[in-house]
Each structure stands twice: as C-alpha cells, then as structure tokens.
PDB file of C-alpha atoms in Angstrom:
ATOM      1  CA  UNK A 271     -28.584  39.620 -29.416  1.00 57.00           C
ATOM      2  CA  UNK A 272     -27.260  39.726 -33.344  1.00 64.00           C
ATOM      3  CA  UNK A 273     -23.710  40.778 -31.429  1.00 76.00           C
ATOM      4  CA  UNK A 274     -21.000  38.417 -33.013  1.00 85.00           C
ATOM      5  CA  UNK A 275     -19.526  37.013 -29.867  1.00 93.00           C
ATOM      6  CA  UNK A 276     -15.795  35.980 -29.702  1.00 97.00           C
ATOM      7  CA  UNK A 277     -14.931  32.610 -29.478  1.00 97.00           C
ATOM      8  CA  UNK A 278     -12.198  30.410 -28.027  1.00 98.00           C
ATOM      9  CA  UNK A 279     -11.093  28.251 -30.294  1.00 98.00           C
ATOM     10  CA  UNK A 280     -12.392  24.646 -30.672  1.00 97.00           C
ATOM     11  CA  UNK A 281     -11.085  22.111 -33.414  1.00 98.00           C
ATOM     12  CA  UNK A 282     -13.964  20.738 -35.795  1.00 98.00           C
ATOM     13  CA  UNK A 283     -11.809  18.008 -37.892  1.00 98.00           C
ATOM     14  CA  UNK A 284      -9.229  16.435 -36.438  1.00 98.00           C
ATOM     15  CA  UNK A 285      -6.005  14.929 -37.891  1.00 98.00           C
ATOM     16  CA  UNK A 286      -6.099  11.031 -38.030  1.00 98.00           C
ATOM     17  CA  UNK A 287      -3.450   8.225 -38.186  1.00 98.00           C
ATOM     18  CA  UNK A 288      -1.509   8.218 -41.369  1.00 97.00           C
ATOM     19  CA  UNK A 289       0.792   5.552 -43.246  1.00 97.00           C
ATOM     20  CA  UNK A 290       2.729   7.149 -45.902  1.00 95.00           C
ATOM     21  CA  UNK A 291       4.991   5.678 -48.205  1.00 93.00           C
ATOM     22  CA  UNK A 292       8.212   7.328 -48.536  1.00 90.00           C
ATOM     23  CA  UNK A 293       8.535   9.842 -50.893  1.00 92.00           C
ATOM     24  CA  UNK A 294       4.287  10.477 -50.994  1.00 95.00           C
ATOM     25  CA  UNK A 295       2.998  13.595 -50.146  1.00 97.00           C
ATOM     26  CA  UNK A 296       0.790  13.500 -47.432  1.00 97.00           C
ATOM     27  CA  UNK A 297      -2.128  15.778 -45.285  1.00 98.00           C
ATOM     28  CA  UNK A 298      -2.441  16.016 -41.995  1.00 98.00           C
ATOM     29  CA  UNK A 299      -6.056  17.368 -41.574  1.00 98.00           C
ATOM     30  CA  UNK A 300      -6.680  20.483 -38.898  1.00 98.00           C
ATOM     31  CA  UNK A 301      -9.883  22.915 -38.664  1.00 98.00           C
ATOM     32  CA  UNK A 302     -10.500  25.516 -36.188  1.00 97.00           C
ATOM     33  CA  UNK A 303     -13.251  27.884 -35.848  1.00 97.00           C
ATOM     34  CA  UNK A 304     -13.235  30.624 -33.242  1.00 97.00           C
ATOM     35  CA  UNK A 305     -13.710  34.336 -33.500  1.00 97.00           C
ATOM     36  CA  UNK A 306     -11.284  35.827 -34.177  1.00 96.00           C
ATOM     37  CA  UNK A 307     -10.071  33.478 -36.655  1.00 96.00           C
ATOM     38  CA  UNK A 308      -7.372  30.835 -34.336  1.00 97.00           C
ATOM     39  CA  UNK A 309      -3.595  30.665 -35.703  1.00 96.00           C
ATOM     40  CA  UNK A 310      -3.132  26.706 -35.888  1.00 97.00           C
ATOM     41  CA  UNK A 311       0.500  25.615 -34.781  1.00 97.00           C
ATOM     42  CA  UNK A 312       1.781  22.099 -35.544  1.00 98.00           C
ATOM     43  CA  UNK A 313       3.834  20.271 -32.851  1.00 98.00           C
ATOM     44  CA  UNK A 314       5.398  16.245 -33.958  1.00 97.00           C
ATOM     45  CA  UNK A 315       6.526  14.935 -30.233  1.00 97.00           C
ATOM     46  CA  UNK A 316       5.903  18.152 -28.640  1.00 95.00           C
ATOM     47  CA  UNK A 317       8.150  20.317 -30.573  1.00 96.00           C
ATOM     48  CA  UNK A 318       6.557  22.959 -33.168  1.00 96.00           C
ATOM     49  CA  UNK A 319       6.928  21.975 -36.390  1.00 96.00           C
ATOM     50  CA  UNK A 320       8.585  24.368 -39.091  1.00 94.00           C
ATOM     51  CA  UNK A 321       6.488  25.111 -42.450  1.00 95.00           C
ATOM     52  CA  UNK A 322       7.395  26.846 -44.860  1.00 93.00           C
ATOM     53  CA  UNK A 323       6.527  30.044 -43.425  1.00 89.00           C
ATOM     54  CA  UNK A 324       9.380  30.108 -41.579  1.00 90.00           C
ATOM     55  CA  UNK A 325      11.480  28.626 -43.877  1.00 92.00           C
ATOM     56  CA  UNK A 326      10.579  28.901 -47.710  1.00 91.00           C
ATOM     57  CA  UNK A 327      12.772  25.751 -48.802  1.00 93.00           C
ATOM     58  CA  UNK A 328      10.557  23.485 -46.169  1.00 94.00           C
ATOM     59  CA  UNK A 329       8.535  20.516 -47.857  1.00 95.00           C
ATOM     60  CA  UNK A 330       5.990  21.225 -45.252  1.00 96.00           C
ATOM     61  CA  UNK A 331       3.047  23.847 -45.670  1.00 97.00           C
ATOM     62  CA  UNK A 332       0.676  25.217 -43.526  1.00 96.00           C
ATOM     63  CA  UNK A 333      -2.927  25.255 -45.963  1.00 96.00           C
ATOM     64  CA  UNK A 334      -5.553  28.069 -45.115  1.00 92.00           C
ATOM     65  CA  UNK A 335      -7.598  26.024 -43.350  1.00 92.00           C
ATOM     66  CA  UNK A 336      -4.743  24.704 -40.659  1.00 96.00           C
ATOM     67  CA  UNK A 337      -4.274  21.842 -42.266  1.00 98.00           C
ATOM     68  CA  UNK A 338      -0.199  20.351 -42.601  1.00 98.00           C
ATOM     69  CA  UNK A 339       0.455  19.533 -45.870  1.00 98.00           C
ATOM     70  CA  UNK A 340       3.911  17.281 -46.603  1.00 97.00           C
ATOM     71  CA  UNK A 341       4.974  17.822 -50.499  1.00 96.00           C
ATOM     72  CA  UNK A 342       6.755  14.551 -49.974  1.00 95.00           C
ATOM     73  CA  UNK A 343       7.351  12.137 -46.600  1.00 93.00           C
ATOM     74  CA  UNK A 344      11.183  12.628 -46.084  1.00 86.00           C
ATOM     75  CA  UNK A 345      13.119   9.186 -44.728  1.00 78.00           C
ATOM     76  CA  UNK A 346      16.340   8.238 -45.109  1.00 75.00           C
ATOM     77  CA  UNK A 347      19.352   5.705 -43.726  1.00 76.00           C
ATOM     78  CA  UNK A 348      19.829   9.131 -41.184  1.00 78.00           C
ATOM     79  CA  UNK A 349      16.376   9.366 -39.921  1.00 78.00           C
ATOM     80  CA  UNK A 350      12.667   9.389 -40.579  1.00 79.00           C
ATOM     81  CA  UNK A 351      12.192  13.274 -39.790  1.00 88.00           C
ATOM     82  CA  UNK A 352       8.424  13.222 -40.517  1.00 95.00           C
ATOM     83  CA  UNK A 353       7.580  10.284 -38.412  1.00 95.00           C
ATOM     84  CA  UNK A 354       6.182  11.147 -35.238  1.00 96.00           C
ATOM     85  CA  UNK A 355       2.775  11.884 -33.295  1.00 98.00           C
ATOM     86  CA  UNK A 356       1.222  15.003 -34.467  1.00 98.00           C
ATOM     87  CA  UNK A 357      -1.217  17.234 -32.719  1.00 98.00           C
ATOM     88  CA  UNK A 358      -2.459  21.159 -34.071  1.00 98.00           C
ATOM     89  CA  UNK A 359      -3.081  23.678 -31.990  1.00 98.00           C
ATOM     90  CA  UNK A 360      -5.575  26.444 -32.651  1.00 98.00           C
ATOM     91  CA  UNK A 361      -5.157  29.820 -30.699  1.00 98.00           C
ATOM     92  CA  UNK A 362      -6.200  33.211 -30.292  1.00 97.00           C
ATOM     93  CA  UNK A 363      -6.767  35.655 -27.240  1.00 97.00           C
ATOM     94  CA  UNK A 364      -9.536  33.675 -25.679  1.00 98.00           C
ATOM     95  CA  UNK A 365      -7.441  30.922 -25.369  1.00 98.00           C
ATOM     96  CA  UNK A 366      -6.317  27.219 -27.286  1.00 98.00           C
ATOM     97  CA  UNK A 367      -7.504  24.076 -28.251  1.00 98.00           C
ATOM     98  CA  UNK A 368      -5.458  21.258 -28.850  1.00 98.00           C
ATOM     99  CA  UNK A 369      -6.518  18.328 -31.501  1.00 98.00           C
ATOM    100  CA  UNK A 370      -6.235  14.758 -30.849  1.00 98.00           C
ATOM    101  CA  UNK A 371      -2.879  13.212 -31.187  1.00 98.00           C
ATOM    102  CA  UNK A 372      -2.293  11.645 -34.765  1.00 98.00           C
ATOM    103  CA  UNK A 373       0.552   9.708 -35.801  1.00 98.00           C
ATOM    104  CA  UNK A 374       2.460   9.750 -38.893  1.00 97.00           C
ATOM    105  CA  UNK A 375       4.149   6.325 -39.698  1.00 95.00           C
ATOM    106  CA  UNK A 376       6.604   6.044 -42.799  1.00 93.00           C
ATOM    107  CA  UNK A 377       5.885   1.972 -44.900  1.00 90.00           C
ATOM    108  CA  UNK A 378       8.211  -0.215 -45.944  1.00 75.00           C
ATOM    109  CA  UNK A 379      10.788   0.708 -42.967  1.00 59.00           C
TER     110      UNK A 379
END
C-alpha cells in the first residue's frame, strides 16, 4: 500500500475577513493540498479575479502557495475595485474545493 494515491483537492487554511487601509498591501490567505498539486482560482462576488498572470501590470499576484497577494488596496472617488467577498478555489481532475467566503473591506470609506 506505499502507492501515492491521487487526491481531490481540499483547502487546509482558509482566507479570513480583512480591513485594509487604502493604499496597504494586503494577503488573502489560500492552501490546497491534493495530488496532483490543485490550481487555486480567485473569484471577488463570483467573478474570477485577474492576477498578474494574466495581466503583468495587475497589483494582484497569485503566491506559490494559492495565496492572493494585493501590492496595494486600490479605492478611489470611481470605485473600491478590491472590496468584495472573496473565496479560492482549488482544482484538479478529481475535482474542486471551494474555501470559505472572506471579505475584503477598504477603512476610512
């Protein structure tokens, strides 16, 4: 029985509530294990979020470990694009597992 099994994924830290001051950078903690190794998506209100694998100019990067790391929270007059509820996903071909939500608030309005 020393076969290495494949796994589903399951998440073992998930993100929490954060309060960021405008400007900060800020983590959003996600680890998966699963065999193969998961691919961790972010979604913010159920749309994936962008990092800067798609698009090198983005102040958001994807860390090794899954986690979503913001080089600064982005708010303006126009918006608060970073504000939202966050939840990763982990997947690979045995199938997903979705963290808890986690939301992202911006201080001082």
């Amino acid at each position: 029985g020393s076969q290495l099994e494949d796994m589903a994924p399951r998440i073992v830290e998930h993100p929490t509530d954060l309060l960021v001051s405008r400007g900060e950078p800020a983590t959003l903690s996600c680890k998966a294990e699963g065999r193969p190794s998961p691919a961790v998506e972010w979604y913010k209100d159920g749309e994936r979020v962008e990092t800067d694998r798609e698009d090198p100019r983005s102040h958001r990067t994807l860390l090794p470990g899954g986690s979503l790391f913001f080089l600064r929270i982005l708010h303006g007059r126009r918006g608060k694009p970073d504000e939202g509820v966050y939840v990763c996903v982990a997947r690979n071909y045995l199938g997903e597992a979705t963290s808890r939500n986690a939301s992202l608030e911006v201080a001082g309005g």
